[in-house]
Amino acid sequence: MAQLVAGLASSHIPAIGNAIHKGLQQEPYWQPFFDGYKPVHPWLAQVQPEVLVGFYNDHGLNFFLDKMPTFAVGAATEYHNADEGWGIPTSAPVAGCQALSWHLINSLIADEFAIVTCQEMLVDHACTLPLKLFWPGQEVAPVQIVPININTVQFPLPTAKRVYKLGQAVGRAIASWDSTQRVAVMATGGLSHQLEGERAGFINKAFDLQFMQSMETNPEWATQFSDLELVEKAGTQGVELLAWLAMRAALTVAAPGVRKVHGNYHIPISNTATGLLVLEPVSNRFAAP
Ligand code: DHB
Ligand code: FE
């Protein structure tokens, strides 16, 4: 059976793409952000996930407001990126893992989840940039991906409770995948940020830190909040943190607990409070690191 070996979570911000392109990683503005990822690189090289199931939200590149699925799962052999208008260079296509895509799709439908199946799917900065952060310096990350899009951009949003259940269902599907591949789950988005309106620039450090802590010790904590409560606490774009919840819920299927491998929190990059978290499933949550 497939083995779930890691949970990764990262913010995604278009400006990161420009910083990488221009080689600004050690500039004072960027260093505290990029240095956060450094301890993760040798760990990932050791753990070597082969397949990455990525929870993220599209921002209008693949889905626009006229057709907005709540949950959409990729089933392509390859995922292309395209110009989103941020001025960042278009990334090379990422390989898909069709075998896991179809297993996941079959499993989620059998589990009564309403999903859209996408045999073609453009992936935007929310998918491409975290791959460059976790596997820097490579033209393409050395993993095959299964992108899972969660609508966080147009109301009605899925509730945190429902996203958690989706994550559990994805975790069950990975656990029942007849494969020897090493699988990681990744979430991208958040943490608190709001790009428009009266509260543009809104950041809520206290909430973000509590949310990150809950990922370690109380994974269901954020499911108590409604979509509007999440907007109030994290900002209109901060609701992207729903992806983190799905990632963490998937890990609960693999093991009762997690060990925090590494984390970072840095304010702000552009308008966003950035978070990074790497978790490893452990059978005993009190196990020594
Ligand atoms: C920013 C953050 C995002 O999550 C995003 O998708 C686009 C822009 C920002 O802070 O600039
Ligand atoms: Fe975003």
XYZ file of N, CA, C and O and ligand atoms in Angstrom, residues 12 57 59 125-126 189 193 237 240, ligand 2:
37
model
N 1.501 31.068 -0.760
C 1.832 31.257 -2.178
C 1.538 32.716 -2.495
O 0.472 33.214 -2.171
N -5.849 26.634 -4.197
C -6.986 27.297 -4.833
C -6.530 28.023 -6.082
O -5.537 28.755 -6.058
N -6.828 30.881 -8.926
C -7.186 32.306 -8.795
C -7.717 32.884 -10.093
O -7.551 34.075 -10.363
N -0.002 30.191 -9.773
C 1.091 30.401 -8.814
C 0.895 29.621 -7.516
O 1.857 29.313 -6.819
N -0.361 29.318 -7.177
C -0.625 28.614 -5.922
C -0.081 27.188 -5.961
O 0.168 26.586 -4.917
N -1.480 28.321 0.437
C -2.400 29.437 0.651
C -2.221 30.020 2.028
O -1.456 29.494 2.843
N -4.556 37.230 5.178
C -4.355 38.346 4.251
C -5.667 38.751 3.612
O -6.595 37.955 3.480
N -8.825 36.730 1.700
C -7.976 35.733 1.040
C -7.334 34.780 2.061
O -6.828 33.722 1.693
N -7.891 30.979 2.343
C -7.076 29.970 1.655
C -6.518 28.935 2.630
O -6.112 27.842 2.210
Fe -3.732 33.280 -3.098
